[in-house]
Amino acid sequence: MDMRRRINNKGSAYSTTSKGDSGGEHKKSEKSAAAAAGGGGSAEEKLSVASNKTAASSGNKRSLTFAIGGVLTLIGVTGYAFLRSPKSGTEITTTPSSTVAGPGLQPTALQTPLESVAVKRSDARRKLDGLTREQRREEARRLGMLTEDEVDAILTAKETSWGLRGAKGLRLRVDANQVSSNDPIEDYLMWKPLETHDPEQQTARYMFGVFDGHAGYMCAEQIAARIGPMVESALEIIKQMPSSPTTESKDSATAAVVKAGSSNSTKLQSTIGQLRREAGLDWDRTSLALTASFINMDYELVEGALAQYRRLQDASKLDELLGPAVSGSCGLVAVVDAENNEVVVANTGDSRALLGVRLKSGRWKAVRLSEDQTGSSATELARMKREHPGEEHTVVSRGRVLGGLMPSRAFGDCRYKWPLEVQQDLFPILRSRGHRYASTPSNFATPPYVTAKPVIVRHQLNENDKFIVIASDGLYDQLSDAEVVDSVAQWYEANGTIAIAEDSATTTHDKNAATHLIRSALSTDRLGRRSDSVIRKLLAIPPPHSRSFRDDISVTIVTLDRETSKEAA
């Protein structure tokens, strides 16, 4: 019942520009050029509880160059029908193989829109390959635009929607979508009903995750496949433990591990026990399970895989075992708990969760359910300086960990975690096999510099909380928090999904809320002006060059609704 999705195109596992690439400062200027060409213009450590306050405006500034301008006039909604959930145990979507065009080929009337896109992008790549950065910016201005049908084909290729029912009458509608910039995409989305081995609780919690990879997809792929069962095991282990960490015995711990039924549960149980001893009874069950699972997942990827490789001494296993450790990933998981009427968010890195709140006035407010963890965060900077005394001037440089990595918390990224002697032993071999991020950062002295321990936010849901947006940072590079919530609210007004006024005249092009949001993000230029020509230009730029203008965008939108007593009857 663990469901995940990613675009499964063939291609290099490592992007030209990523969060892990210290040369990413030029992205903004190149994206501005594309926007101007297309737009026709100027062209924790501590457990915290979320409060219903709007994020500070400084936290909502876009880091790239696009944003939706203005505030939409929004009012609220009617009930909605649920779409069927995908079958358990199956991929949410698959990706059609791209058509590779030969030199001089042109789109024809017999081609599908996606095949036509492949031809145009192949031609564009031949024009862009080998150019300098400045030359590439100028050439991008001259590239032809995609047609509206081609844009629609790209935007709808991975979209999916389904409905879920939870305990106590909670109903969820889920809209998900991805649009890639890297080839293959480095993001994964997943969802899972959390089963607690108690039949009455099987639908009490639903887990939704986004894993934004960098330096390749391998780390994010592993997390998306393994984190759901690990959280499930953690919940079972915690359930079997004594209520007080001081009364925990070896026998009770062993019984919990056996009941969880996982070969890796011993280490997971040890992590849970350590966290309980550190925090006492301050942990709630879901927060403890998520924190322990994030820490344990990273241990398996970085330390466990290294130990296994050294034990096997099998060169044919090197890529499979150590590839996910060399690459990296941010990770955000939101657990919607119908039983306790709350949402619990665990975040490692710079993906983000937002809550769309409809005020009594009819206007909308964006409430952050996570905080970005990067070298630009004052809280993270203080933590890292505290953990690395004597390195205050080098631990974060130019807003990046040791001048290289943008997120200050992440899975994988062994170059910031392995001891120097391990790196000196293995990195030459890994680089010879194409892992170009297998290199020791500057000023490397006291690893580990990066942790996967998440920051937890808990929020008690109320009737004004209408939807949750979970997305990789590619979305928030384009839009502020308020713009994201306004865009989703616009979709719901038009599609009658939250009880809006009957006289609403708002219309939208897309039937899927995530698709509508991604379209809004990619259609808005750096001055906040919406134009279809912007997205038609941006999506025409082929990978890997597209990564200089936009990032992968992965979005899951979870709509919250409660059945009334009349509906339940």
Coordinates of C-alpha atoms in Angstrom, one line a residue:
M1 CA 0.0 0.0 0.0
D2 CA 3.1 2.2 -0.3
M3 CA 2.6 4.4 -3.3
R4 CA 5.2 6.6 -4.9
R5 CA 5.8 8.3 -8.2
R6 CA 8.6 9.9 -10.2
I7 CA 9.3 10.6 -13.8
N8 CA 11.3 7.7 -15.0
N9 CA 13.1 9.1 -18.0
K10 CA 16.4 7.8 -19.0
G11 CA 19.5 9.9 -18.6
S12 CA 22.3 11.0 -16.4
A13 CA 21.7 10.6 -12.7
Y14 CA 23.4 13.9 -11.9
S15 CA 22.1 17.3 -12.8
T16 CA 24.2 20.1 -14.3
T17 CA 23.1 22.5 -11.5
S18 CA 21.6 21.4 -8.2
K19 CA 21.3 22.4 -4.6
G20 CA 24.6 20.8 -4.1
D21 CA 26.4 22.8 -6.8
S22 CA 28.1 25.8 -5.5
G23 CA 28.1 27.4 -8.9
G24 CA 24.4 28.0 -8.8
E25 CA 24.5 31.7 -8.3
H26 CA 24.0 32.4 -12.0
K27 CA 20.5 30.8 -12.1
K28 CA 18.6 34.0 -11.3
S29 CA 20.0 36.1 -14.2
E30 CA 19.4 33.3 -16.7
K31 CA 15.9 32.8 -15.6
S32 CA 15.2 36.5 -15.8
A33 CA 16.3 36.4 -19.4
A34 CA 13.9 33.6 -20.2
A35 CA 11.0 35.3 -18.4
A36 CA 11.6 38.5 -20.3
A37 CA 11.8 36.7 -23.6
G38 CA 8.6 34.8 -22.9
G39 CA 6.6 37.5 -21.0
G40 CA 6.9 40.3 -23.5
G41 CA 8.3 42.6 -20.8
S42 CA 11.5 43.3 -18.9
A43 CA 12.1 40.4 -19.8
E44 CA 14.7 21.0 16.5
E45 CA 16.2 20.4 17.4
K46 CA 13.2 21.4 19.4
L47 CA 9.6 20.4 19.0
S48 CA 7.5 23.4 18.0
V49 CA 3.8 23.8 17.7
A50 CA 2.5 25.8 14.7
S51 CA 0.6 29.0 15.4
N52 CA -2.0 30.5 13.1
K53 CA 0.0 33.4 12.1
T54 CA 1.0 34.6 8.7
A55 CA 4.7 34.0 7.9
A56 CA 6.8 37.1 7.9
S57 CA 7.0 38.8 4.5
S58 CA 10.7 38.4 4.4
G59 CA 10.2 34.6 4.6
N60 CA 7.9 34.7 1.6
K61 CA 10.3 36.3 -0.9
R62 CA 10.9 34.2 -4.0
S63 CA 14.5 33.1 -4.4
L64 CA 14.3 33.1 -8.2
T65 CA 12.6 35.6 -10.5
F66 CA 9.0 34.6 -11.1
A67 CA 6.0 35.4 -8.9
I68 CA 2.3 35.8 -9.3
G69 CA 1.5 39.5 -8.6
G70 CA -1.5 41.0 -6.8
V71 CA -4.0 39.4 -4.5
L72 CA -7.0 37.4 -5.9
T73 CA -10.4 38.2 -4.7
L74 CA -11.5 34.9 -3.2
I75 CA -14.6 33.6 -1.5
G76 CA -15.4 30.2 -0.3
V77 CA -17.2 26.7 -1.5
T78 CA -19.6 23.6 -1.9
G79 CA -19.2 20.0 -1.3
Y80 CA -17.3 17.8 -3.8
A81 CA -17.3 14.3 -5.2
F82 CA -14.3 12.1 -4.5
L83 CA -12.3 10.5 -7.3
R84 CA -11.2 6.9 -7.0
S85 CA -7.9 6.2 -5.2
P86 CA -5.2 4.5 -7.2
K87 CA -5.0 0.7 -6.5
S88 CA -2.8 -0.2 -3.6
G89 CA 0.7 -1.4 -4.4
T90 CA 0.8 0.2 -7.9
E91 CA 2.7 3.2 -9.3
I92 CA 0.6 6.3 -9.4
T93 CA 1.7 7.1 -12.9
T94 CA 4.2 6.0 -15.4
T95 CA 6.0 8.2 -17.9
P96 CA 5.9 7.6 -21.6
S97 CA 9.3 7.2 -23.2
S98 CA 10.6 10.4 -24.8
T99 CA 10.9 10.5 -28.5
V100 CA 14.5 11.4 -29.5
A101 CA 14.6 13.5 -32.6
G102 CA 17.4 13.2 -35.1
P103 CA 19.2 16.2 -36.7
G104 CA 16.9 18.3 -38.8
L105 CA 13.6 16.5 -37.8
Q106 CA 10.6 18.7 -37.5
P107 CA 7.3 18.2 -35.7
T108 CA 4.6 16.6 -37.9
A109 CA 0.8 16.3 -37.8
L110 CA 1.1 12.6 -37.0
Q111 CA 3.0 13.2 -33.8
T112 CA 1.5 13.4 -30.4
P113 CA 2.1 16.7 -28.5
L114 CA 4.7 15.0 -26.3
E115 CA 6.5 13.6 -29.3
S116 CA 6.5 17.1 -30.9
V117 CA 7.9 18.5 -27.7
A118 CA 10.8 16.0 -27.9
V119 CA 11.6 17.1 -31.4
K120 CA 11.6 20.8 -30.5
R121 CA 13.7 20.2 -27.4
S122 CA 16.2 18.1 -29.3
D123 CA 16.7 20.9 -31.8
A124 CA 16.9 23.5 -29.0
R125 CA 19.6 21.5 -27.2
R126 CA 21.7 21.3 -30.3
K127 CA 21.6 25.1 -30.4
L128 CA 22.4 25.5 -26.7
D129 CA 25.1 22.9 -26.2
G130 CA 28.6 24.2 -26.0
L131 CA 27.6 27.8 -25.5
T132 CA 28.9 30.1 -22.8
R133 CA 26.5 31.3 -20.1
E134 CA 26.0 34.6 -21.8
Q135 CA 25.6 33.1 -25.2
R136 CA 23.1 30.6 -23.8
R137 CA 21.0 33.4 -22.4
E138 CA 20.9 35.2 -25.7
E139 CA 20.1 32.0 -27.6
A140 CA 17.3 31.2 -25.1
R141 CA 15.6 34.4 -26.1
R142 CA 15.5 33.3 -29.7
L143 CA 14.1 29.8 -29.1
G144 CA 10.6 29.1 -30.4
M145 CA 7.7 28.6 -28.0
L146 CA 5.7 25.5 -27.5
T147 CA 2.0 25.4 -28.6
E148 CA -0.8 25.5 -26.0
D149 CA -1.5 21.8 -26.7
E150 CA 2.1 20.9 -26.1
V151 CA 2.1 22.8 -22.8
D152 CA -1.1 21.0 -21.8
A153 CA 0.4 17.6 -22.6
I154 CA 3.4 18.3 -20.4
L155 CA 1.4 19.6 -17.5
T156 CA -1.2 16.8 -17.5
A157 CA 1.2 13.8 -18.2
K158 CA 1.8 13.1 -14.5
E159 CA -1.3 14.6 -12.9
T160 CA -3.5 12.3 -10.7
S161 CA -6.4 12.8 -8.2
W162 CA -8.1 10.5 -5.8
G163 CA -10.3 10.5 -2.7
L164 CA -9.7 9.0 0.8
R165 CA -11.9 8.5 3.8
G166 CA -10.5 8.7 7.3
A167 CA -11.7 8.2 10.8
K168 CA -14.3 10.4 12.4
G169 CA -15.8 11.4 9.1
L170 CA -12.7 13.0 7.7
R171 CA -12.7 13.1 3.8
L172 CA -9.6 13.9 1.8
R173 CA -9.3 14.8 -1.8
V174 CA -5.7 14.5 -3.1
D175 CA -4.3 16.2 -6.3
A176 CA -0.7 15.5 -7.2
N177 CA 1.5 16.4 -10.1
Q178 CA 5.1 16.8 -11.2
V179 CA 6.8 18.8 -14.0
S180 CA 10.5 18.0 -14.5
S181 CA 13.5 20.2 -15.3
N182 CA 16.2 17.7 -14.6
D183 CA 16.4 14.5 -16.8
P184 CA 15.6 12.3 -15.0
I185 CA 13.6 14.2 -12.5
E186 CA 15.2 14.3 -9.0
D187 CA 11.9 14.6 -7.0
Y188 CA 9.7 11.8 -5.7
L189 CA 6.1 12.0 -4.3
M190 CA 4.7 9.3 -2.1
W191 CA 1.6 8.6 0.1
K192 CA 0.7 5.8 2.4
P193 CA -2.2 5.0 4.8
L194 CA -0.4 4.3 8.1
E195 CA -1.5 0.9 9.4
T196 CA -1.0 0.4 13.1
H197 CA -2.0 -3.3 13.1
D198 CA -5.2 -2.3 14.8
P199 CA -8.2 -2.7 12.4
E200 CA -10.0 0.2 13.9
Q201 CA -7.1 2.5 13.3
Q202 CA -6.1 1.6 9.8
T203 CA -7.5 4.8 8.3
A204 CA -6.8 7.1 11.2
R205 CA -3.6 8.6 9.6
Y206 CA -2.5 9.3 6.1
M207 CA 1.1 10.1 5.3
F208 CA 2.2 12.3 2.3
G209 CA 5.8 13.0 1.4
V210 CA 7.9 14.9 -1.1
F211 CA 11.6 14.1 -1.5
D212 CA 13.6 16.6 -3.5
G213 CA 16.9 15.1 -4.6
H214 CA 20.0 16.9 -5.6
A215 CA 23.2 15.6 -7.2
G216 CA 21.0 13.0 -8.8
Y217 CA 17.8 11.1 -8.0
M218 CA 19.2 8.0 -6.2
C219 CA 18.9 9.2 -2.7
A220 CA 15.3 10.5 -3.1
E221 CA 14.3 7.3 -4.8
Q222 CA 15.5 5.2 -1.9
I223 CA 13.8 7.4 0.7
A224 CA 10.4 7.4 -1.1
A225 CA 10.5 3.6 -1.3
R226 CA 11.5 2.9 2.3
I227 CA 10.3 5.7 4.6
G228 CA 6.6 4.6 4.7
P229 CA 7.2 1.1 6.1
M230 CA 9.9 2.6 8.4
V231 CA 7.4 5.1 9.9
E232 CA 4.9 2.3 10.3
S233 CA 7.5 0.1 12.1
A234 CA 8.4 3.0 14.3
L235 CA 4.8 3.6 15.3
E236 CA 4.5 -0.1 16.2
I237 CA 7.7 -0.1 18.3
I238 CA 6.6 3.0 20.2
K239 CA 3.2 1.5 20.8
Q240 CA 4.8 -1.5 22.5
M241 CA 7.2 0.5 24.7
P242 CA 6.4 1.5 28.3
S243 CA 4.8 4.9 28.8
S244 CA 7.9 6.2 30.6
P245 CA 11.4 6.0 29.0
T246 CA 13.0 5.4 32.5
T247 CA 11.0 2.1 33.0
E248 CA 12.0 0.7 29.6
S249 CA 13.5 -2.7 29.8
K250 CA 15.5 -4.8 27.5
D251 CA 12.7 -7.4 27.2
S252 CA 10.1 -4.8 26.3
A253 CA 12.3 -3.3 23.7
T254 CA 13.1 -6.7 22.2
A255 CA 9.4 -7.5 22.1
A256 CA 8.6 -4.2 20.3
V257 CA 11.3 -5.0 17.7
V258 CA 10.0 -8.5 17.1
K259 CA 6.4 -7.3 16.8
A260 CA 7.4 -4.6 14.3
G261 CA 8.8 -7.4 12.1
S262 CA 11.6 -5.4 10.3
S263 CA 15.2 -6.7 9.9
N264 CA 16.3 -3.1 10.5
S265 CA 14.1 -2.5 13.6
T266 CA 16.9 -3.0 16.1
K267 CA 18.7 0.2 15.1
L268 CA 15.3 2.0 14.7
Q269 CA 14.3 0.9 18.2
S270 CA 17.7 2.2 19.6
T271 CA 17.1 5.6 17.9
I272 CA 13.6 5.8 19.4
G273 CA 14.9 4.9 22.9
Q274 CA 17.6 7.6 22.7
L275 CA 15.2 10.3 21.6
R276 CA 12.8 9.3 24.4
R277 CA 15.6 9.6 26.9
E278 CA 16.6 13.0 25.6
A279 CA 13.2 14.5 25.5
G280 CA 11.3 12.5 28.2
L281 CA 7.6 12.5 27.8
D282 CA 7.5 15.6 25.5
W283 CA 7.2 13.4 22.4
D284 CA 3.9 12.5 21.0
R285 CA 3.8 9.2 19.2
T286 CA 3.6 10.5 15.6
S287 CA 6.4 13.1 16.0
L288 CA 8.7 10.6 17.7
A289 CA 8.1 8.0 14.9
L290 CA 8.8 10.6 12.2
T291 CA 11.9 11.9 13.8
A292 CA 13.4 8.4 14.5
S293 CA 12.5 7.3 11.0
F294 CA 14.3 10.3 9.3
I295 CA 17.4 9.7 11.5
N296 CA 17.4 6.0 10.9
M297 CA 16.8 6.4 7.1
D298 CA 19.8 8.6 6.8
Y299 CA 21.9 6.2 8.9
E300 CA 21.0 3.3 6.5
L301 CA 21.8 5.3 3.4
V302 CA 25.1 6.8 4.6
E303 CA 26.6 4.5 7.3
G304 CA 24.7 1.2 6.8
A305 CA 25.4 1.1 3.1
L306 CA 29.1 1.9 3.6
A307 CA 29.4 -0.9 6.2
Q308 CA 27.7 -3.3 3.8
Y309 CA 30.0 -2.4 0.9
R310 CA 33.1 -2.9 3.0
R311 CA 31.8 -6.2 4.2
L312 CA 31.0 -7.4 0.7
Q313 CA 34.1 -5.8 -1.1
D314 CA 32.2 -6.3 -4.3
A315 CA 32.9 -3.5 -6.9
S316 CA 29.8 -4.4 -8.8
K317 CA 27.7 -3.2 -5.8
L318 CA 29.4 0.1 -5.4
D319 CA 26.9 2.2 -7.4
E320 CA 23.9 0.5 -5.9
L321 CA 25.1 0.8 -2.3
L322 CA 27.0 4.1 -2.3
G323 CA 25.2 6.1 -5.1
P324 CA 22.4 7.1 -2.8
A325 CA 24.9 8.3 -0.2
V326 CA 26.8 10.4 -2.7
S327 CA 23.7 12.1 -3.9
G328 CA 21.3 13.8 -1.5
S329 CA 17.7 14.7 -0.8
C330 CA 15.6 17.0 1.2
G331 CA 12.5 15.4 2.7
L332 CA 9.1 16.5 4.0
V333 CA 6.4 14.2 5.4
A334 CA 3.0 15.4 6.5
V335 CA 0.8 13.0 8.5
V336 CA -2.9 13.9 8.5
D337 CA -4.2 12.4 11.7
A338 CA -8.0 12.1 11.6
E339 CA -8.2 10.5 15.0
N340 CA -6.5 13.4 16.8
N341 CA -7.7 16.0 14.3
E342 CA -4.2 17.3 13.6
V343 CA -1.5 17.4 11.0
V344 CA 2.1 16.6 12.0
V345 CA 4.9 17.7 9.6
A346 CA 8.5 16.6 9.7
N347 CA 10.9 18.6 7.5
T348 CA 14.5 18.1 6.6
G349 CA 15.8 20.7 4.1
D350 CA 13.9 23.3 2.0
S351 CA 10.7 21.6 0.8
R352 CA 7.7 23.3 2.4
A353 CA 4.1 22.6 3.6
L354 CA 1.5 25.3 3.7
L355 CA -2.0 25.3 5.2
G356 CA -4.7 27.2 3.3
V357 CA -7.0 28.9 5.9
R358 CA -10.3 30.5 4.9
L359 CA -11.0 33.4 7.3
K360 CA -14.5 34.5 8.4
S361 CA -14.2 37.5 6.1
G362 CA -13.9 35.1 3.1
R363 CA -10.3 36.0 2.5
W364 CA -7.5 33.4 2.6
K365 CA -4.4 33.1 4.8
A366 CA -1.3 31.0 4.3
V367 CA 0.1 29.3 7.4
R368 CA 3.5 27.6 7.2
L369 CA 3.6 24.1 8.6
S370 CA 7.4 23.9 8.1
E371 CA 10.4 26.1 8.1
D372 CA 13.1 26.1 5.4
Q373 CA 16.4 24.8 6.7
T374 CA 19.2 26.4 4.7
G375 CA 22.4 28.3 5.4
S376 CA 20.5 31.5 5.1
S377 CA 18.3 30.7 8.1
A378 CA 19.5 32.6 11.2
T379 CA 18.4 29.6 13.4
E380 CA 20.3 27.1 11.3
L381 CA 23.4 29.3 11.1
A382 CA 23.5 29.7 14.9
R383 CA 23.0 25.9 15.3
M384 CA 25.9 25.1 13.0
K385 CA 28.2 27.6 14.5
R386 CA 27.4 26.1 17.9
E387 CA 28.1 22.6 16.7
H388 CA 31.4 23.5 15.0
P389 CA 33.3 25.9 17.3
G390 CA 36.3 27.5 15.8
E391 CA 34.7 27.3 12.3
E392 CA 32.3 30.2 12.6
H393 CA 33.7 31.9 9.5
T394 CA 33.7 28.8 7.3
V395 CA 30.9 26.5 8.3
V396 CA 28.5 28.5 6.2
S397 CA 29.9 30.5 3.3
R398 CA 27.7 32.5 0.8
G399 CA 24.6 31.0 2.5
R400 CA 25.8 27.4 1.8
V401 CA 27.3 24.7 4.1
L402 CA 31.1 24.9 3.6
G403 CA 30.3 27.1 0.5
G404 CA 28.6 24.2 -1.4
L405 CA 25.3 22.8 -0.1
M406 CA 22.2 25.0 0.1
P407 CA 20.1 23.0 2.6
S408 CA 21.6 22.7 6.1
R409 CA 19.7 19.5 6.7
A410 CA 19.5 16.7 4.2
F411 CA 19.6 12.9 3.6
G412 CA 22.7 11.4 2.0
D413 CA 25.3 14.0 1.0
C414 CA 28.1 11.8 2.4
R415 CA 30.7 14.3 1.4
Y416 CA 29.5 16.4 4.4
K417 CA 29.3 13.4 6.7
W418 CA 31.9 10.7 6.1
P419 CA 35.3 11.1 7.8
L420 CA 38.1 12.4 5.6
E421 CA 39.9 9.1 5.5
V422 CA 36.8 7.3 4.1
Q423 CA 36.4 10.0 1.5
Q424 CA 40.0 9.7 0.4
D425 CA 39.7 6.0 0.1
L426 CA 36.4 5.8 -1.9
F427 CA 35.9 9.1 -3.7
P428 CA 38.5 8.5 -6.4
I429 CA 36.8 5.2 -7.3
L430 CA 33.3 6.8 -7.2
R431 CA 34.4 9.7 -9.4
S432 CA 35.9 7.3 -11.9
R433 CA 32.4 5.8 -12.2
G434 CA 30.7 9.1 -12.9
H435 CA 29.8 10.3 -9.4
R436 CA 31.1 13.8 -9.9
Y437 CA 29.9 15.0 -6.5
A438 CA 32.2 12.5 -4.8
S439 CA 34.6 15.3 -3.7
T440 CA 35.6 16.7 -0.3
P441 CA 34.3 20.3 0.4
S442 CA 36.7 23.1 1.2
N443 CA 37.4 23.8 4.9
F444 CA 36.4 20.3 5.8
A445 CA 37.5 19.6 9.4
T446 CA 34.8 18.3 11.9
P447 CA 32.1 16.2 10.2
P448 CA 29.2 15.6 10.1
Y449 CA 28.2 19.1 9.0
V450 CA 24.7 18.1 7.8
T451 CA 22.0 16.2 9.7
A452 CA 18.8 14.6 8.6
K453 CA 17.1 15.1 11.9
P454 CA 13.8 16.9 11.1
V455 CA 12.1 19.9 12.7
I456 CA 8.6 18.9 13.7
V457 CA 5.5 21.1 13.5
R458 CA 2.2 20.1 14.9
H459 CA -1.1 21.9 14.1
Q460 CA -4.5 21.2 15.5
L461 CA -7.0 21.4 12.6
N462 CA -10.2 23.4 12.8
E463 CA -13.1 24.0 10.4
N464 CA -11.3 27.0 8.7
D465 CA -8.4 24.8 7.6
K466 CA -9.3 23.8 4.1
F467 CA -6.2 22.4 2.4
I468 CA -2.5 21.5 2.7
V469 CA 0.0 22.1 0.0
I470 CA 3.1 19.9 0.1
A471 CA 5.8 20.8 -2.5
S472 CA 9.4 20.8 -3.4
D473 CA 11.3 24.1 -3.4
G474 CA 10.9 24.4 -7.2
L475 CA 7.4 25.7 -6.5
Y476 CA 8.5 28.2 -3.9
D477 CA 11.3 29.5 -6.1
Q478 CA 8.4 30.8 -8.3
L479 CA 5.7 31.9 -5.8
S480 CA 5.4 33.3 -2.3
D481 CA 3.3 31.4 0.3
A482 CA 0.4 33.8 -0.1
E483 CA 0.4 33.4 -3.9
V484 CA 0.4 29.6 -3.6
V485 CA -2.6 29.6 -1.3
D486 CA -4.4 32.2 -3.4
S487 CA -3.8 30.1 -6.6
V488 CA -5.2 26.9 -5.0
A489 CA -8.1 28.8 -3.5
Q490 CA -8.9 30.2 -7.0
W491 CA -9.0 26.6 -8.3
Y492 CA -11.4 25.5 -5.6
E493 CA -13.7 28.5 -6.1
A494 CA -14.0 27.6 -9.8
N495 CA -14.4 23.9 -9.2
G496 CA -16.8 24.0 -6.3
T497 CA -14.7 22.0 -3.9
I498 CA -14.9 23.8 -0.6
A499 CA -18.4 25.4 -0.4
I500 CA -18.2 28.5 -2.4
A501 CA -20.9 31.0 -3.3
E502 CA -23.1 29.9 -6.2
D503 CA -22.5 33.1 -8.1
S504 CA -18.7 32.7 -8.4
A505 CA -17.6 33.6 -11.9
T506 CA -14.1 32.3 -11.5
T507 CA -12.9 29.8 -14.1
T508 CA -9.8 27.6 -14.4
H509 CA -8.2 25.7 -17.3
D510 CA -7.3 22.6 -15.3
K511 CA -9.3 19.9 -13.5
N512 CA -6.4 19.1 -11.2
A513 CA -5.5 21.5 -8.4
A514 CA -1.8 20.7 -8.5
T515 CA -1.7 21.2 -12.3
H516 CA -3.4 24.6 -11.9
L517 CA -0.8 25.6 -9.3
I518 CA 2.1 24.5 -11.4
R519 CA 0.7 26.3 -14.4
S520 CA 0.3 29.5 -12.4
A521 CA 3.9 29.2 -11.2
L522 CA 5.4 28.7 -14.6
S523 CA 3.2 31.3 -16.3
T524 CA 4.2 34.3 -14.2
D525 CA 7.1 36.5 -15.0
R526 CA 9.5 38.2 -12.5
L527 CA 7.3 41.3 -12.3
G528 CA 4.2 39.2 -11.3
R529 CA 2.5 39.4 -14.7
R530 CA 0.7 36.3 -15.9
S531 CA 1.2 35.3 -19.5
D532 CA 0.8 32.0 -21.4
S533 CA 3.9 33.0 -23.4
V534 CA 6.1 32.7 -20.3
I535 CA 5.3 29.0 -19.7
R536 CA 5.4 28.3 -23.5
K537 CA 8.9 29.6 -23.5
L538 CA 10.2 28.1 -20.3
L539 CA 9.0 24.6 -21.2
A540 CA 10.6 24.8 -24.6
I541 CA 14.1 25.0 -23.0
P542 CA 15.5 21.4 -22.9
P543 CA 17.3 19.7 -20.0
P544 CA 20.0 20.1 -18.8
H545 CA 19.9 23.8 -19.8
S546 CA 16.4 24.2 -18.3
R547 CA 17.8 23.7 -14.9
S548 CA 19.4 27.2 -15.1
F549 CA 15.9 28.7 -15.6
R550 CA 13.6 26.5 -13.4
D551 CA 13.8 23.6 -11.0
D552 CA 11.8 20.3 -10.8
I553 CA 8.3 21.1 -9.3
S554 CA 6.4 18.4 -7.4
V555 CA 3.2 19.2 -5.7
T556 CA 0.6 17.3 -3.5
I557 CA -2.5 19.2 -2.4
V558 CA -4.7 17.5 0.3
T559 CA -8.2 19.0 0.7
L560 CA -9.7 18.5 4.2
D561 CA -13.5 18.0 4.7
R562 CA -15.7 16.5 7.4
E563 CA -18.9 14.7 6.7
T564 CA -21.9 16.2 8.4
S565 CA -24.1 13.9 10.4
K566 CA -26.7 14.1 7.6
E567 CA -24.2 13.0 5.0
A568 CA -23.0 10.2 7.2
A569 CA -26.5 8.9 7.5

